[in-house]
Amino acid sequence: MLKLDYNFMMKEHIGAHGFTVEEIQKDLPKIQSALRTVVDNSGKGWQEWTELVNTPKKELDELTAFGADIRKKCEHFVVFGIGGSGLGPLAVASALLHFRHNELPIERRNAPKYYIEDNIDPNRMQGLLDVIDLKKAYFNVITKSGETSETLSQFFIVYELLKKSLGEKEARTRIIVTTTIGKGTLYEIAKKEGFRVFDIGKGVGGRFSVFSNVGLVPFAVLEIDVYSLIEGAKASRVNSELSDIQKNIALITAYLQVKSMANGKNISVLMPYSDPLKFMADFYAQLWGESLAKEVDNDGKKVNCGQSPVKALGTTDQHSQVQLFMEGPFDKVTTFLAVSDYTANAPINDILGVENCDFLKGRSLNELISAQMKATIFALKKQGRPSFTLTLDQVNAFAVGELLQYFMYQTAFAGALLNIDTYNQPGVEEGKKATFAMMNRKGYEDKLKEVEAVKLKSDYMI
Amino acid sequence: MLKLDYNFMMKEHIGAHGFTVEEIQKDLPKIQSALRTVVDNSGKGWQEWTELVNTPKKELDELTAFGADIRKKCEHFVVFGIGGSGLGPLAVASALLHFRHNELPIERRNAPKYYIEDNIDPNRMQGLLDVIDLKKAYFNVITKSGETSETLSQFFIVYELLKKSLGEKEARTRIIVTTTIGKGTLYEIAKKEGFRVFDIGKGVGGRFSVFSNVGLVPFAVLEIDVYSLIEGAKASRVNSELSDIQKNIALITAYLQVKSMANGKNISVLMPYSDPLKFMADFYAQLWGESLAKEVDNDGKKVNCGQSPVKALGTTDQHSQVQLFMEGPFDKVTTFLAVSDYTANAPINDILGVENCDFLKGRSLNELISAQMKATIFALKKQGRPSFTLTLDQVNAFAVGELLQYFMYQTAFAGALLNIDTYNQPGVEEGKKATFAMMNRKGYEDKLKEVEAVKLKSDYMI
């Protein structure tokens, strides 16, 4: 089970930038109200995500059978999905598959090579087409709205190639669609072409969708244990609904971070000490960033709130960002992700008799990375910099499910504490419209005029 | 040549968070003084990096010959290096090699598979050993000080395996060391074992070392055009030494960012619209973050200055971070990295007759990604959010060299404007000492007592 240590968020340890038990006590009514807002709305509106842990076993059985079937026929499994449709699959697959999965020889891989294509750089598309064999490739096209330009474009390009290479009939079997059934362009195409379609629940937003078919379909194909993943998520849900703040990990950390935001900490660092967990920071960046950054609160008051996630990785970023965390402005709260048991073992046996390195002899990378993490936490504490640490027993499906669900509850609580709409993203609409305008889409002529009315001065160009 | 557009840093475009020509004029003496500090110190002290563009052709010829020789014998090329010893090689190799280099069949690769191992997670080490063939592998061990625990540990582990697998004599040929000649543990080992050693100039700090042997050795092995890379860097140096701020890209952008810092922008977003340029953001994060975050300035005054880099990628992060950039606090300056010519082409021919997607028909991912970028810049401008855009003609060796050198000059100018020591990183010492203490290294017994004296309260643990 996930463990939390928030000693170094407290004044008695870090001084001016920490908090006291009394402050927390005083805020208890506010905290309890945030808890109720989230728990009482379980399964309602945009909070359908909380119910995904109750996906019936029968559905999971069907999914894993579907996955096994595809897996048999597939050497290259490609996800086309961006934002919430890519980050969950990426975070989980990176954590749970072999670290160099795609480079393993076929006899050592249970699952096909995989590609989470969450961008449209033409070099990247070319790069993909250079290494996959269309004859043995399957494509999971994921977009909740069914309208995402990037994802549709990727699909159009590949579907044309598939038809050319395999014929229409076979090509149709290579596209697996995950979208909102009954709605949107991709659903219409899927119906017409006869693609296999998986639904995303209406009230499940992109960044809260990893336990829906958005994640489960690729995980099933990649032979990731979806049962344990969901069990882990369920364990986190149970913890997140506890009313005692001294037991509820998501609630206390949401509170401490929101309180830190009010205290000038506009940056939230997430620093896993684990390469497989690296993309948890990307998942978190979207979830925390997009959910909490809002121009107005629920009362229509202009707040421009939000906390900017910064992705870090231990020990790597000790040699890159820790100088900044130690000596820069007091504008950060750091969340460390620790792993108790790395499962792999990397012993250091022979130090070639170098006296300087005596301390490494007979030790292991496991011990070194753990010591580095504890040392960094200690050093930050000494500088009065707030941090808390979440510890996973191992990086396995249960723990990863638990961690992802924790992030979601933490975000939901923080949104409630901030009195904002956690589930919308109005700020991205303007860019979408301007894109359509620049692509000369019908109906966006006025927007194009507006864009073109901006006169750039050559004085400000070099 | 690199182009800059900073229209959207100016008040006339973005309002309150922008600047005026008059303000810039007023600061000219300060700006000129920063320019002089950097230019007059070229090649001196920690500013040896500015001279790396003058590496004689003969040296580059020798390096490329060395690289060609290794390349012939090598199927797996591994870099052990962390921080400045990993980020430069990673940024350049990612930009200039095929996007899926390691997955290309051998007949389509000019260069060996490569692995930049900049972390010590045991799973990662195991993952590496699972996919490489020691019989065909070469290892470039890079540490400026020769003392980096992570890098030495990686080396010890692999050297033992090499000796077991290939015998002592052959194992020795598989290690290529890049370090400060004449100094440090790794140099001593290399001398004793007879490894090939490449020097890092004394006055070249890790984060300014990509054009030294830190980068050049791996680039030569990977058949990256080091001549063009250095030519590009040289072009940026020429531009960066121009005294006219209306022509000097690094100087004006350093100034605008430092001015923004004083104006509450404690976050610097770097957002390439290019997958190959993705790791430029990691390179920049270290360079900008570590160089400018300092507790005290050159006069010993406590300042805790610094600006936190945030890595983003277009269009991917439009679906992840742009909501935050649009509606969150006014705490960011965004640097966009644009590419004029993506070289690869990804046309969208067949939209299956879907009317909704008419605007994509006959277009390409190239057009779409460019429109998305311009639209995002426009939307941010409309929200009064400052940004500037750097445009590369193409992602090629010249442009990449130019861009990296630009980042270094920009950082040097910013450090001079802030009146701090750009080249030290005193904040990481405490963590190093605490690591040694926890690893029970001799001489760190007092530090261990200090660490162990911190009493954690179980009340703050869940």
mmCIF file of C-alpha atoms in Angstrom, chain A residues 151-267:
data_model
loop_
_atom_site.group_PDB
_atom_site.id
_atom_site.type_symbol
_atom_site.label_atom_id
_atom_site.label_comp_id
_atom_site.label_asym_id
_atom_site.label_seq_id
_atom_site.Cartn_x
_atom_site.Cartn_y
_atom_site.Cartn_z
ATOM 1 C CA THR A 151 -5.606 12.031 -33.749
ATOM 2 C CA LEU A 152 -7.941 12.084 -36.740
ATOM 3 C CA SER A 153 -5.079 13.170 -38.991
ATOM 4 C CA GLN A 154 -2.866 10.341 -37.779
ATOM 5 C CA PHE A 155 -5.712 7.914 -38.352
ATOM 6 C CA PHE A 156 -6.457 9.179 -41.888
ATOM 7 C CA ILE A 157 -2.820 8.828 -42.900
ATOM 8 C CA VAL A 158 -2.418 5.332 -41.567
ATOM 9 C CA TYR A 159 -5.788 3.996 -42.674
ATOM 10 C CA GLU A 160 -5.036 4.941 -46.253
ATOM 11 C CA LEU A 161 -1.725 3.096 -46.050
ATOM 12 C CA LEU A 162 -3.358 0.066 -44.458
ATOM 13 C CA LYS A 163 -5.950 -0.157 -47.209
ATOM 14 C CA LYS A 164 -3.278 0.093 -49.860
ATOM 15 C CA SER A 165 -1.141 -2.503 -48.181
ATOM 16 C CA LEU A 166 -3.765 -4.993 -46.960
ATOM 17 C CA GLY A 167 -6.960 -4.279 -48.824
ATOM 18 C CA GLU A 168 -10.091 -2.684 -47.379
ATOM 19 C CA LYS A 169 -11.396 -5.726 -45.575
ATOM 20 C CA GLU A 170 -8.253 -6.542 -43.651
ATOM 21 C CA ALA A 171 -7.478 -2.861 -43.024
ATOM 22 C CA ARG A 172 -10.769 -2.515 -41.138
ATOM 23 C CA THR A 173 -9.702 -5.137 -38.618
ATOM 24 C CA ARG A 174 -6.534 -3.169 -37.809
ATOM 25 C CA ILE A 175 -8.265 -0.138 -36.363
ATOM 26 C CA ILE A 176 -9.578 -0.259 -32.803
ATOM 27 C CA VAL A 177 -11.455 2.851 -31.774
ATOM 28 C CA THR A 178 -11.898 4.152 -28.240
ATOM 29 C CA THR A 179 -14.306 7.083 -28.109
ATOM 30 C CA THR A 180 -17.688 8.206 -26.795
ATOM 31 C CA ILE A 181 -20.183 5.822 -28.347
ATOM 32 C CA GLY A 182 -22.955 7.625 -30.156
ATOM 33 C CA LYS A 183 -21.122 10.920 -30.538
ATOM 34 C CA GLY A 184 -18.495 12.589 -32.675
ATOM 35 C CA THR A 185 -16.725 12.239 -35.980
ATOM 36 C CA LEU A 186 -14.581 9.245 -35.079
ATOM 37 C CA TYR A 187 -17.621 7.316 -33.892
ATOM 38 C CA GLU A 188 -19.401 8.053 -37.173
ATOM 39 C CA ILE A 189 -16.397 6.867 -39.164
ATOM 40 C CA ALA A 190 -16.085 3.733 -37.041
ATOM 41 C CA LYS A 191 -19.730 2.860 -37.560
ATOM 42 C CA LYS A 192 -19.455 3.339 -41.302
ATOM 43 C CA GLU A 193 -16.208 1.414 -41.656
ATOM 44 C CA GLY A 194 -17.149 -1.281 -39.192
ATOM 45 C CA PHE A 195 -14.276 -0.806 -36.756
ATOM 46 C CA ARG A 196 -14.326 -2.365 -33.337
ATOM 47 C CA VAL A 197 -15.359 0.406 -30.927
ATOM 48 C CA PHE A 198 -14.823 0.722 -27.183
ATOM 49 C CA ASP A 199 -16.739 3.289 -25.201
ATOM 50 C CA ILE A 200 -15.470 6.019 -22.889
ATOM 51 C CA GLY A 201 -18.061 6.846 -20.264
ATOM 52 C CA LYS A 202 -19.683 10.245 -20.800
ATOM 53 C CA GLY A 203 -18.665 11.583 -17.408
ATOM 54 C CA VAL A 204 -15.052 10.480 -17.642
ATOM 55 C CA GLY A 205 -12.787 13.343 -18.674
ATOM 56 C CA GLY A 206 -9.588 12.698 -20.591
ATOM 57 C CA ARG A 207 -7.205 13.233 -17.718
ATOM 58 C CA PHE A 208 -9.306 11.000 -15.451
ATOM 59 C CA SER A 209 -9.726 8.221 -18.001
ATOM 60 C CA VAL A 210 -6.801 5.867 -17.502
ATOM 61 C CA PHE A 211 -8.974 3.185 -15.856
ATOM 62 C CA SER A 212 -11.587 3.409 -18.611
ATOM 63 C CA ASN A 213 -11.172 1.724 -21.984
ATOM 64 C CA VAL A 214 -8.712 4.510 -22.829
ATOM 65 C CA GLY A 215 -6.187 2.635 -20.729
ATOM 66 C CA LEU A 216 -7.664 -0.825 -20.411
ATOM 67 C CA VAL A 217 -7.690 -1.666 -24.128
ATOM 68 C CA PRO A 218 -3.972 -1.039 -24.673
ATOM 69 C CA PHE A 219 -3.120 -2.614 -21.327
ATOM 70 C CA ALA A 220 -5.046 -5.752 -22.259
ATOM 71 C CA VAL A 221 -3.183 -5.995 -25.563
ATOM 72 C CA LEU A 222 0.163 -5.411 -23.835
ATOM 73 C CA GLU A 223 -0.616 -8.073 -21.227
ATOM 74 C CA ILE A 224 -0.582 -5.664 -18.331
ATOM 75 C CA ASP A 225 -2.469 -7.026 -15.343
ATOM 76 C CA VAL A 226 -5.635 -4.908 -15.455
ATOM 77 C CA TYR A 227 -7.161 -6.763 -12.515
ATOM 78 C CA SER A 228 -4.375 -5.741 -10.150
ATOM 79 C CA LEU A 229 -4.309 -2.256 -11.595
ATOM 80 C CA ILE A 230 -7.990 -1.812 -10.788
ATOM 81 C CA GLU A 231 -7.534 -3.442 -7.374
ATOM 82 C CA GLY A 232 -4.853 -0.883 -6.613
ATOM 83 C CA ALA A 233 -7.112 1.938 -7.743
ATOM 84 C CA LYS A 234 -9.856 0.536 -5.516
ATOM 85 C CA ALA A 235 -7.513 0.522 -2.519
ATOM 86 C CA SER A 236 -6.739 4.169 -3.140
ATOM 87 C CA ARG A 237 -10.427 4.984 -3.424
ATOM 88 C CA VAL A 238 -11.079 3.375 -0.051
ATOM 89 C CA ASN A 239 -8.274 5.400 1.517
ATOM 90 C CA SER A 240 -9.400 8.588 -0.235
ATOM 91 C CA GLU A 241 -12.895 8.329 1.223
ATOM 92 C CA LEU A 242 -11.739 8.104 4.842
ATOM 93 C CA SER A 243 -12.979 11.094 6.771
ATOM 94 C CA ASP A 244 -10.015 11.132 9.140
ATOM 95 C CA ILE A 245 -7.457 13.477 7.587
ATOM 96 C CA GLN A 246 -4.754 11.677 9.520
ATOM 97 C CA LYS A 247 -5.448 8.580 7.461
ATOM 98 C CA ASN A 248 -6.477 9.993 4.087
ATOM 99 C CA ILE A 249 -3.366 10.440 1.948
ATOM 100 C CA ALA A 250 -4.990 12.247 -0.976
ATOM 101 C CA LEU A 251 -6.887 14.644 1.269
ATOM 102 C CA ILE A 252 -3.999 15.723 3.490
ATOM 103 C CA THR A 253 -1.617 16.185 0.562
ATOM 104 C CA ALA A 254 -4.226 18.116 -1.440
ATOM 105 C CA TYR A 255 -4.717 20.368 1.533
ATOM 106 C CA LEU A 256 -1.004 20.883 2.173
ATOM 107 C CA GLN A 257 -0.370 21.757 -1.455
ATOM 108 C CA VAL A 258 -3.299 24.156 -1.713
ATOM 109 C CA LYS A 259 -2.149 25.802 1.496
ATOM 110 C CA SER A 260 1.328 26.067 0.030
ATOM 111 C CA MET A 261 -0.084 27.679 -3.097
ATOM 112 C CA ALA A 262 -1.642 30.371 -0.942
ATOM 113 C CA ASN A 263 1.802 30.663 0.602
ATOM 114 C CA GLY A 264 3.575 31.568 -2.659
ATOM 115 C CA LYS A 265 4.435 28.075 -3.843
ATOM 116 C CA ASN A 266 3.238 28.291 -7.437
ATOM 117 C CA ILE A 267 5.341 25.303 -8.509
#
